[in-house]
XYZ file of C-alpha atoms in Angstrom:
557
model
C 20.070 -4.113 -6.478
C 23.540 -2.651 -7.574
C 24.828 0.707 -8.134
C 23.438 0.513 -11.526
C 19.861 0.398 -10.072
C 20.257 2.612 -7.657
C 21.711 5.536 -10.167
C 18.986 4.672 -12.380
C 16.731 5.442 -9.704
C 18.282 8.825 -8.381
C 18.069 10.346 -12.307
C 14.172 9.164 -12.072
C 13.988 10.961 -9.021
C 16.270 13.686 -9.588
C 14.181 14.422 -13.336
C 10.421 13.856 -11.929
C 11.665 16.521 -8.354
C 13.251 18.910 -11.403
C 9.777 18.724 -13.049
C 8.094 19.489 -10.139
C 9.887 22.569 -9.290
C 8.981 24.045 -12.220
C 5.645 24.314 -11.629
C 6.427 26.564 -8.571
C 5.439 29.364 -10.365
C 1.964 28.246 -10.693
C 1.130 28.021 -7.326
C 0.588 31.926 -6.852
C -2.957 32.019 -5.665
C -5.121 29.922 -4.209
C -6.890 28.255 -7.188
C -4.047 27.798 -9.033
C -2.195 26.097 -5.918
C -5.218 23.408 -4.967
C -7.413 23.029 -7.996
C -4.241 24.210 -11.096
C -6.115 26.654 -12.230
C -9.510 24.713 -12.750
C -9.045 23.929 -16.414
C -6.851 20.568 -15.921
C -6.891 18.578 -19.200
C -9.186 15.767 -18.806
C -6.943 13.008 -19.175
C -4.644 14.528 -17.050
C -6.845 14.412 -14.017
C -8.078 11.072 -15.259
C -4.286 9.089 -15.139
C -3.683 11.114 -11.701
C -6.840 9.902 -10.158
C -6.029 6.514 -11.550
C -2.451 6.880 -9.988
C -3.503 8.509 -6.406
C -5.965 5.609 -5.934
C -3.840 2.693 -6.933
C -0.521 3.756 -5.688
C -1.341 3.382 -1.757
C -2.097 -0.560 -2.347
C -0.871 -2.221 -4.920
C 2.293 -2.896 -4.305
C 1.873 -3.815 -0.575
C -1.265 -4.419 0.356
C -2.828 -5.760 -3.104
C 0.464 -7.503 -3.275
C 0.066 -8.858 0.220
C -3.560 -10.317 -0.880
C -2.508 -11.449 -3.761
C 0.379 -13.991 -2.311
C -1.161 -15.185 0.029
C -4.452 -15.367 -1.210
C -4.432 -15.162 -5.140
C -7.171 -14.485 -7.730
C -9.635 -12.302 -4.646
C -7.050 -9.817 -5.115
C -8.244 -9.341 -8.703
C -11.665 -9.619 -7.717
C -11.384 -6.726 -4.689
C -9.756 -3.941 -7.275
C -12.484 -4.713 -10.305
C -14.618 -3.346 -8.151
C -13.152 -0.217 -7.978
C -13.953 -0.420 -12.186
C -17.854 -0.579 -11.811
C -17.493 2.030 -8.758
C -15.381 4.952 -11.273
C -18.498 3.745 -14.138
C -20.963 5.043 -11.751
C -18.733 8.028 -10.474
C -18.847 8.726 -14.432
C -22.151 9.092 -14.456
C -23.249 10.559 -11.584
C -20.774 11.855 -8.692
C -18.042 13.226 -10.549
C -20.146 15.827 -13.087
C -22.343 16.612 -10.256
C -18.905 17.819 -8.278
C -17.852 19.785 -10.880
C -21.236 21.720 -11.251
C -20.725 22.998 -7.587
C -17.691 24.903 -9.059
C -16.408 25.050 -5.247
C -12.798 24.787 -5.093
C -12.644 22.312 -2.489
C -15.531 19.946 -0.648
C -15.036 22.350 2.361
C -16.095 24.873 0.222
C -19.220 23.189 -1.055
C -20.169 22.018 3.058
C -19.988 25.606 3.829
C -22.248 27.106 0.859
C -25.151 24.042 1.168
C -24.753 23.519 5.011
C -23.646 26.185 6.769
C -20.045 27.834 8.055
C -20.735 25.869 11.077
C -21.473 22.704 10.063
C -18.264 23.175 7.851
C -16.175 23.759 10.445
C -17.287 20.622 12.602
C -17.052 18.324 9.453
C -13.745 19.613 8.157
C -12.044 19.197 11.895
C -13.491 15.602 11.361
C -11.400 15.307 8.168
C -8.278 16.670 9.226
C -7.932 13.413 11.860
C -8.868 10.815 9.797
C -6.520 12.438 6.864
C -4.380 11.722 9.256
C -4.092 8.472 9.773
C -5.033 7.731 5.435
C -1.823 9.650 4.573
C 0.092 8.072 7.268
C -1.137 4.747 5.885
C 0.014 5.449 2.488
C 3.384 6.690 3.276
C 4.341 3.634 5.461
C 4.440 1.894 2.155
C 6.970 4.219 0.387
C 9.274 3.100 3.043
C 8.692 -0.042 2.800
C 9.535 -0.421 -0.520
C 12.987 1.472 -0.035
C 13.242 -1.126 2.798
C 13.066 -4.190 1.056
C 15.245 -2.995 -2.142
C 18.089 -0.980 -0.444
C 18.074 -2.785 3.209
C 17.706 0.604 4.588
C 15.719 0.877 8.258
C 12.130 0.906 7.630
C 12.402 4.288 9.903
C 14.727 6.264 8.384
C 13.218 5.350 4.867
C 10.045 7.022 6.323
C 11.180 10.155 7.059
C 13.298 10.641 4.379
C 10.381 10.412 2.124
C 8.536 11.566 3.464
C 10.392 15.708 4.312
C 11.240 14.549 0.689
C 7.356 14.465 -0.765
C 6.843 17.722 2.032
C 9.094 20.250 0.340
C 8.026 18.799 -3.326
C 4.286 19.206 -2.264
C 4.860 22.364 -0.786
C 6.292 24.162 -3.518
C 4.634 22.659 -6.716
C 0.819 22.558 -5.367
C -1.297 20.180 -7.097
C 0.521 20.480 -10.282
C 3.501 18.591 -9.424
C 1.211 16.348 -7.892
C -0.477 15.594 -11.201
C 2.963 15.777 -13.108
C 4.341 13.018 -10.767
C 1.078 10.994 -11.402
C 1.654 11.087 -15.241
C 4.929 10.062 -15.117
C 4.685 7.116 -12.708
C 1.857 5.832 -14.743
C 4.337 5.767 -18.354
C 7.326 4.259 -15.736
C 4.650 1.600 -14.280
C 2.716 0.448 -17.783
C 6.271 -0.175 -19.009
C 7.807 -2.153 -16.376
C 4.560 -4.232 -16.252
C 4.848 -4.831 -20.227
C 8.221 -6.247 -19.036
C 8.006 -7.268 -16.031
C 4.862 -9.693 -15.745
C 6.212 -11.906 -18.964
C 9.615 -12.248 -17.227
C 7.378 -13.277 -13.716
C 5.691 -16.241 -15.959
C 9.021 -17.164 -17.404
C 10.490 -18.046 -14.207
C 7.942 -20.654 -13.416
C 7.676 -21.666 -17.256
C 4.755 -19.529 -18.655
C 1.059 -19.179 -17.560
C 0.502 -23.225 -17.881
C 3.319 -23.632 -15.560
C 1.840 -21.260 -13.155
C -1.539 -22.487 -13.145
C -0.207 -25.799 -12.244
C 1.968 -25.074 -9.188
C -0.646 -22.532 -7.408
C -2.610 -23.706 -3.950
C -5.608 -25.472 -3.899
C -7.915 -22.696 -4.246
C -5.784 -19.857 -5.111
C -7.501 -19.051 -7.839
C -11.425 -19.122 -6.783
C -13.313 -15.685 -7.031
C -13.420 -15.729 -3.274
C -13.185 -16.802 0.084
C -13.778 -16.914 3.643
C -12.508 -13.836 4.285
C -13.115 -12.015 1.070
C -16.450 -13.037 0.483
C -19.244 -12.108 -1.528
C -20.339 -9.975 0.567
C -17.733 -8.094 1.348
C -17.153 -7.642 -2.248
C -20.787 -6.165 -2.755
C -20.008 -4.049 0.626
C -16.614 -2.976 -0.929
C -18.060 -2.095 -4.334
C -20.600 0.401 -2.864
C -17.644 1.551 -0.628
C -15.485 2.828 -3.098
C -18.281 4.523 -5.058
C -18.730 6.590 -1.781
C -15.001 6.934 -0.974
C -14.224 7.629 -5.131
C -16.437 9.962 -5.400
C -16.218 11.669 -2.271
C -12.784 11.419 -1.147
C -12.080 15.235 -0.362
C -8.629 14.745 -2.310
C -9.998 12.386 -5.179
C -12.455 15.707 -5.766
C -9.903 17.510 -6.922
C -9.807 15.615 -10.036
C -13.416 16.297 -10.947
C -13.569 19.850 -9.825
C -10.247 21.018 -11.264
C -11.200 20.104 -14.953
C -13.243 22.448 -16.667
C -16.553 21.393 -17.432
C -18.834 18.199 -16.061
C -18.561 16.594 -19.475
C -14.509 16.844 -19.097
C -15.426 15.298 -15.417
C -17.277 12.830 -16.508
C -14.357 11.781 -18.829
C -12.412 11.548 -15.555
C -14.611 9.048 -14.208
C -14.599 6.693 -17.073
C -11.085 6.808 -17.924
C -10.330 5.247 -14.524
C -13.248 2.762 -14.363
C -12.047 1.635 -17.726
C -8.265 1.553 -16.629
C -9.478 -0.569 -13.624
C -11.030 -2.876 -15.812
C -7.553 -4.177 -17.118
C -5.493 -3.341 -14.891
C -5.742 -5.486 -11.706
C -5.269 -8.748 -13.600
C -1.799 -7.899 -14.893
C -0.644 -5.966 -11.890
C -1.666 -9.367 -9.527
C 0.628 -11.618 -10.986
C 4.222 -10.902 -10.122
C 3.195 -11.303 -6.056
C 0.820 -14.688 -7.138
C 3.804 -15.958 -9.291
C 6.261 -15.808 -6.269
C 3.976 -17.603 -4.028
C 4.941 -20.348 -6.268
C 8.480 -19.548 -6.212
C 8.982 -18.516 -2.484
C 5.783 -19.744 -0.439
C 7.378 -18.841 3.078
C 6.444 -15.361 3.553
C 4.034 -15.146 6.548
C 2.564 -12.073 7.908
C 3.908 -8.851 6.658
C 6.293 -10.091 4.948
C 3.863 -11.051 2.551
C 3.695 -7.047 1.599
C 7.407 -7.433 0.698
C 6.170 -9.813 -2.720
C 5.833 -7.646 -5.481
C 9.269 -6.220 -4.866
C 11.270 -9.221 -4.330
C 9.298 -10.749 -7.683
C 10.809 -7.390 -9.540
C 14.499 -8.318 -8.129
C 14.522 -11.372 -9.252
C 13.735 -10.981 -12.674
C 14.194 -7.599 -14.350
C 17.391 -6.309 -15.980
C 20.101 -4.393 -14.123
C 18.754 -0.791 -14.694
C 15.148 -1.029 -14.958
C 14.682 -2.458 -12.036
C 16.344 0.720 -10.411
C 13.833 2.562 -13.043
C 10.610 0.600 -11.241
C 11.597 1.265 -7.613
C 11.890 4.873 -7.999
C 8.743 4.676 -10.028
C 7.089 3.036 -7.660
C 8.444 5.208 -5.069
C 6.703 7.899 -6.554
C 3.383 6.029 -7.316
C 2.862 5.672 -3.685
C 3.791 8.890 -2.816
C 1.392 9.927 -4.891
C -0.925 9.350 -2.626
C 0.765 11.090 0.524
C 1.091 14.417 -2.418
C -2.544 14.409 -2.923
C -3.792 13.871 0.375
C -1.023 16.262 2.145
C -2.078 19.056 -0.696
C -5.987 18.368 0.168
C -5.675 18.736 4.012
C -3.432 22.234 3.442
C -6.150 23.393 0.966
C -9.173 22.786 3.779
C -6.780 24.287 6.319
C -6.009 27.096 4.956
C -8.983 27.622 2.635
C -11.893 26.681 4.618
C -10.477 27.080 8.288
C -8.016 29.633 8.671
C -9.501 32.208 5.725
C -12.732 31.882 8.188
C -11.329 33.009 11.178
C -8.647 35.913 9.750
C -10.802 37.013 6.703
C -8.640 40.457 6.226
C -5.397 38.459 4.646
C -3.002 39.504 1.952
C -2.639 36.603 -0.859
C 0.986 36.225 -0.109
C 0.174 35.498 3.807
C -2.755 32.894 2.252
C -0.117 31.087 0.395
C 2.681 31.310 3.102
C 0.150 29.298 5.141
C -0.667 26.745 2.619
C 3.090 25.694 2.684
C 2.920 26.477 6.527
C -0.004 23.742 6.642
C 1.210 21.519 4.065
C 4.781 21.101 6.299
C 2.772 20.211 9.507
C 0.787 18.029 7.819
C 3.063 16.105 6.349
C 5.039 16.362 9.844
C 2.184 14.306 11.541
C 1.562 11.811 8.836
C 4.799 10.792 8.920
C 4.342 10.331 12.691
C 1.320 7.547 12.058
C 3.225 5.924 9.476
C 5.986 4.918 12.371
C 2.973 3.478 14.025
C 1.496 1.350 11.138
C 3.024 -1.779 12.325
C 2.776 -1.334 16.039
C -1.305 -1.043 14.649
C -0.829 -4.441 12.738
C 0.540 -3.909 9.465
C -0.828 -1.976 6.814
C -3.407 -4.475 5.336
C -5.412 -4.228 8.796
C -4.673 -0.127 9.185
C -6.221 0.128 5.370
C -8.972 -1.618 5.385
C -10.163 -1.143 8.921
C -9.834 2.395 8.638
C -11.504 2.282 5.126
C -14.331 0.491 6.953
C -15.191 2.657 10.318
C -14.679 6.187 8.242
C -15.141 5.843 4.761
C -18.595 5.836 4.091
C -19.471 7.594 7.808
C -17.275 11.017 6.323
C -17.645 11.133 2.529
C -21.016 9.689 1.727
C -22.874 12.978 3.718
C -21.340 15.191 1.218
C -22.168 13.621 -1.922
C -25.862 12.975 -0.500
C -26.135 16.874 0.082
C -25.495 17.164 -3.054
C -28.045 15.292 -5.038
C -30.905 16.115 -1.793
C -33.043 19.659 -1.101
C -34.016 17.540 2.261
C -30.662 17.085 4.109
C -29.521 19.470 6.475
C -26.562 20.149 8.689
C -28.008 18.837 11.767
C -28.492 15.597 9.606
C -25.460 15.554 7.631
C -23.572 16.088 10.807
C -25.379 13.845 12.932
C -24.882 10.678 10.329
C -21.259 11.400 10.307
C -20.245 11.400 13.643
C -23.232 8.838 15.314
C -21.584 6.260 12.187
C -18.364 6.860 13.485
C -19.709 6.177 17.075
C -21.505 3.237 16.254
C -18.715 1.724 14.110
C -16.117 2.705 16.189
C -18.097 0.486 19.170
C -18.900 -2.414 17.362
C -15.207 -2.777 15.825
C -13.543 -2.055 19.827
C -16.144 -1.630 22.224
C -18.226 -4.572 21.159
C -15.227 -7.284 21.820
C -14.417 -5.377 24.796
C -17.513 -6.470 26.219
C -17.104 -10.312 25.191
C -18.711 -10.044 21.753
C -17.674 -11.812 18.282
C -14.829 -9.317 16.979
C -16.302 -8.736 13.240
C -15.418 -10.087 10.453
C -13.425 -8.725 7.307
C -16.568 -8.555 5.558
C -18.954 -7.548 8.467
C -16.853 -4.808 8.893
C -17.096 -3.532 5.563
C -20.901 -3.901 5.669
C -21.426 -2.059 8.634
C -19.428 0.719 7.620
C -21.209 1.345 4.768
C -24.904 0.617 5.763
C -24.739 2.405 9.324
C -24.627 6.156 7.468
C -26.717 4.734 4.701
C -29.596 3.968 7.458
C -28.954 7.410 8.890
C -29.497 9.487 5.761
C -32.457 7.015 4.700
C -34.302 7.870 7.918
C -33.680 11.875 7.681
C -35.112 11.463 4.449
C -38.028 10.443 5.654
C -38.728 12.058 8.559
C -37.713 15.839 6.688
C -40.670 14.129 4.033
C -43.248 13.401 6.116
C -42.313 16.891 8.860
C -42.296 18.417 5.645
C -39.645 20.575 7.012
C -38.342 23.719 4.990
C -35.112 24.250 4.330
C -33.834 27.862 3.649
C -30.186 26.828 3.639
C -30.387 24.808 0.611
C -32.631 27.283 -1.038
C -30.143 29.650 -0.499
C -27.464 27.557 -1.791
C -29.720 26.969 -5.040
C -30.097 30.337 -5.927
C -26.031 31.099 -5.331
C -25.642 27.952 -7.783
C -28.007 30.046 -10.405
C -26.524 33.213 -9.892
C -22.776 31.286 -11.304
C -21.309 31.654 -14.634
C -21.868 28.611 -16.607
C -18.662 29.525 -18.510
C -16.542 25.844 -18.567
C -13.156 27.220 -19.134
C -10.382 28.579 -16.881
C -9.304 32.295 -16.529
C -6.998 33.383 -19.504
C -4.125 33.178 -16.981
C -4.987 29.667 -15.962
C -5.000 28.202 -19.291
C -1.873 29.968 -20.506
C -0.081 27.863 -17.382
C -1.699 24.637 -18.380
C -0.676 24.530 -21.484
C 2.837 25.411 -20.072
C 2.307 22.621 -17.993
C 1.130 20.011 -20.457
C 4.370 20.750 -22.328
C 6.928 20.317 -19.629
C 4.659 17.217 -18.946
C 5.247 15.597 -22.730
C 8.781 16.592 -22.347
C 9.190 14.551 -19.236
C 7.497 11.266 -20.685
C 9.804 11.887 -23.668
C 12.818 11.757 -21.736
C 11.463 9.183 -19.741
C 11.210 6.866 -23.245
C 14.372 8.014 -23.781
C 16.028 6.792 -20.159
C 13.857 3.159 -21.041
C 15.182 3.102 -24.725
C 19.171 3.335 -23.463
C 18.829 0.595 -20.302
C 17.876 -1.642 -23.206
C 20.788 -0.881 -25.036
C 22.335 -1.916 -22.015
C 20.541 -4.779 -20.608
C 22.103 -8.248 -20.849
C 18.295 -9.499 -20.632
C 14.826 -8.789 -21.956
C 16.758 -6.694 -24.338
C 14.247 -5.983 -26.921
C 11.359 -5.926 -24.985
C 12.758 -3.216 -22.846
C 14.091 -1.418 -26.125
C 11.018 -1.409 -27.713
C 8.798 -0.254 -24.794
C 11.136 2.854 -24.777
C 10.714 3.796 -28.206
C 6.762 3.306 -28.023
C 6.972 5.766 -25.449
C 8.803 8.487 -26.244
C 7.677 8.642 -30.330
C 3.803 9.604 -28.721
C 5.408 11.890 -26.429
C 7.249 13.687 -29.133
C 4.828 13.779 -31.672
C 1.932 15.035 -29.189
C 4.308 18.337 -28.489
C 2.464 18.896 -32.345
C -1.192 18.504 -30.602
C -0.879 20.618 -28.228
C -0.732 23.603 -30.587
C -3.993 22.197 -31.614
C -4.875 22.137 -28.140
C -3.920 25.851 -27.442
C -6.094 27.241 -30.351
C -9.023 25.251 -29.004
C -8.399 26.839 -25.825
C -8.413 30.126 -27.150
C -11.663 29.413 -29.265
């Protein structure tokens, strides 16, 4: 990178951390600060769910996958397509029906304060370790394109993504989301032609690639780990306390359910063009071993994108993954604050509530950080991901989303599944080999994770059946749930700083086209490609700044 690229990148940084902070006057209350108000625009929520998901692995450790092992890659993410179908049609309008603002909220109303408590402590240390894992890549990417220690990147970024959490709420989280996704869809328009170029097109590719590089699966990625992984991110999609933000802060299950197909059908088309850059430079450069495999994607983007834009796509991508670290930061502040602090000093002034969100959100932030120093020490951040996706994923956020659908569960059984899963998966992954067992494999891993609370919930189903065993605390909860408004749109004040937010939003993309339009003015290559991709974007962007008034009437309506 030159100078070029890395002025190119400040003004993308500088305009999306200018965006952000305007949105600091809509974090004055609680609702507006962790769920915007609850009347998100659909599609909104939809890209920024799409973004927050992605963002922590496809640059490193979907780009890792994919150079050293190829076409699995593809096959791992399309799962995550069928698993936001059946979010679509199930999870995510079932979410939004609780109308609780967070899934604290909802554990506290169906299960008990209690039980709450207990499961939200449970949360707060695996959140842990999930945002540290996706803020190690953030500084690895600054790492590998500016040569700065892997270190300091990490803590710049991350008392950078702090402040811009803390003062924007979950607005500037979904404004960042927005804007990475019209940076991202534009360098890959540009980017993965230029990747097939250098090895001379897709024929060229196909015949320089390993034996086997492009099979379906493998040894380690196997069938059925892909089956395993498939009913793991339906759990982890839909129950992800920060992904639930995108279903419950829209206003009605219908605009939920909208949520959940707009990423399943993103997913469907995404993975294959995002793969090959890293798959391309295994063919070009097939000496990365280890983690320097997660350096791919990056060094594909050096080689062959225009001086400008490829200062454009780091701080894009920069952003994309610290997406991630936003959301989950602004998710663990919200339960904090919301759920556990509210609880125990109920007589609080709004202003104190909100001066502890930020509070929260800064020590949060502080300790994830902290775990992201550790990722490598832990061995790298393909093993941190999906071994801690594994042991936790389904033990923590399938309960929850169970409760949900079941008059049977209780909080003795939702509690019990969650932490004897964690026990049980915790021993066979560590205690197990300790002993002299077989370590487990990739996919054993994932299967056990995800049948162990499975099991648990099955055989509390049963047993409540046959005991025939009342249950006055979801009967309780059922008759709050018919004593809510059914009313699917925000407070007047709520809407009124959505639509303020929707513009600022269109402006940004605009200028954003704009920024793309004038590096390829000035690009000595890929010239009209990069001109062109500017002007699609910011002609929509300008001309939707007309739909929105059509928007704001049918708000009012």
């Amino acid at each position: 990178m030159n100078s070029f690229d890395y002025g190119v990148a400040l003004l993308f940084s500088l305009l999306v951390l200018a965006l952000g902070m305007m949105f600091s006057r809509s974090g004055k209350n609680m609702k507006s600060f962790f769920a915007a108000g609850g009347a998100v625009p659909w599609w909104v929520s939809g890209l920024s769910l799409f973004m927050s998901f992605f963002s922590v692995g496809t640059f490193v450790v979907w780009g890792s996958i994919a150079y050293a092992d190829g076409f699995v890659s593809v096959m791992i993410q399309s799962t995550m397509a069928i698993s936001g179908l059946v979010i679509a049609l199930v999870v995510a309008p079932a979410w939004n029906k609780t109308r609780s603002l967070t899934v604290a909220e909802f554990i506290s109303r169906r299960l008990g304060d209690s039980v709450q408590r207990k499961f939200s402590a449970l949360f707060l240390l695996i959140n842990l370790f999930t945002a540290g894992a996706f803020l190690y890549p953030v500084g690895k990417i600054i790492e590998v394109t500016t040569g700065l220690p892997l270190e300091l990147a990490i803590l710049a970024l991350g008392i950078f993504i702090i402040a811009y959490t803390a003062v924007g709420g979950l607005w500037a989280v979904l404004v960042t989301d927005v804007l990475q996704f019209t940076v991202l869809s534009a360098a890959v328009v540009i980017v993965v032609p230029l990747s097939l170029g250098a090895v001379g097109g897709m024929s060229g590719f196909l015949d320089k690639v390993p034996e086997g590089f492009m099979a379906l699966h493998n040894d380690e990625y196997n069938l059925i780990f892909l089956a395993a992984f498939t009913v793991y991110n339906i759990v982890f999609i839909g129950g992800n306390w920060a992904y639930v933000q995108r279903y419950t802060s829209v206003s009605s299950p219908r605009d939920a359910r909208k949520v959940g197909w707009l990423f399943g059908g993103l997913y469907l088309l995404a993975p294959v063009v995002w793969m090959i850059p890293p798959m391309v430079y295994r063919v070009l450069d097939p000496s990365l071993a280890g983690t320097q495999a997660e350096d791919a994607y990056l060094l594909m983007s050096q080689k062959v994108v225009p001086a400008g834009l490829l200062g454009l796509i780091l701080g894009a991508m920069i952003f994309a993954t610290a997406s991630s670290v936003n959301t989950t930061i602004n998710i663990a502040a919200g339960v904090w604050t919301n759920d556990i602090y509210r609880h125990f000093k109920k007589q609080t002034s709004e202003r104190e509530v909100m001066l502890m969100a930020r509070l929260s959100t800064l020590v949060f932030g502080c300790m994830a950080i902290t775990v992201a120093l550790l990722v490598q020490s832990m061995g790298g951040i393909v093993s941190v991901v999906l071994s801690v996706a594994a042991l936790t994923g389904a033990a923590i956020y399938l309960p929850p989303i169970w409760a949900i659908f079941s008059r049977r569960q209780t909080g003795f059984s939702i509690l019990t599944t969650t932490i004897g899963s964690l026990t049980i998966n915790l021993f066979l992954k560590f205690g197990w080999p300790w002993l002299g067992g077989d370590a487990l494999t990739r996919s054993a891993e994932m299967l056990v994770g995800v049948s162990v609370p499975v099991a648990f919930l099955l055989g509390f189903e049963g047993w409540y059946a046959w005991r025939k065993t009342p249950n006055p605390t979801c009967e309780a909860y059922l008759e709050y749930r018919a004593g809510q408004s059914a009313s699917t749109e925000g407070d007047a004040t709520s809407v009124e700083a959505n639509r303020y937010a929707v513009r600022i939003l269109l402006a940004g993309v605009a200028m954003i086209g704009l920024l793309i339009a004038a590096l390829g003015v000035l690009a000595e290559s890929a010239r009209l490609a990069t001109l062109l991709v500017g002007v699609v974007i910011f002609v929509p962007a300008l001309w939707g700044l007309k739909p929105l008034q059509w928007f704001s009437k049918k708000s009012r309506t």
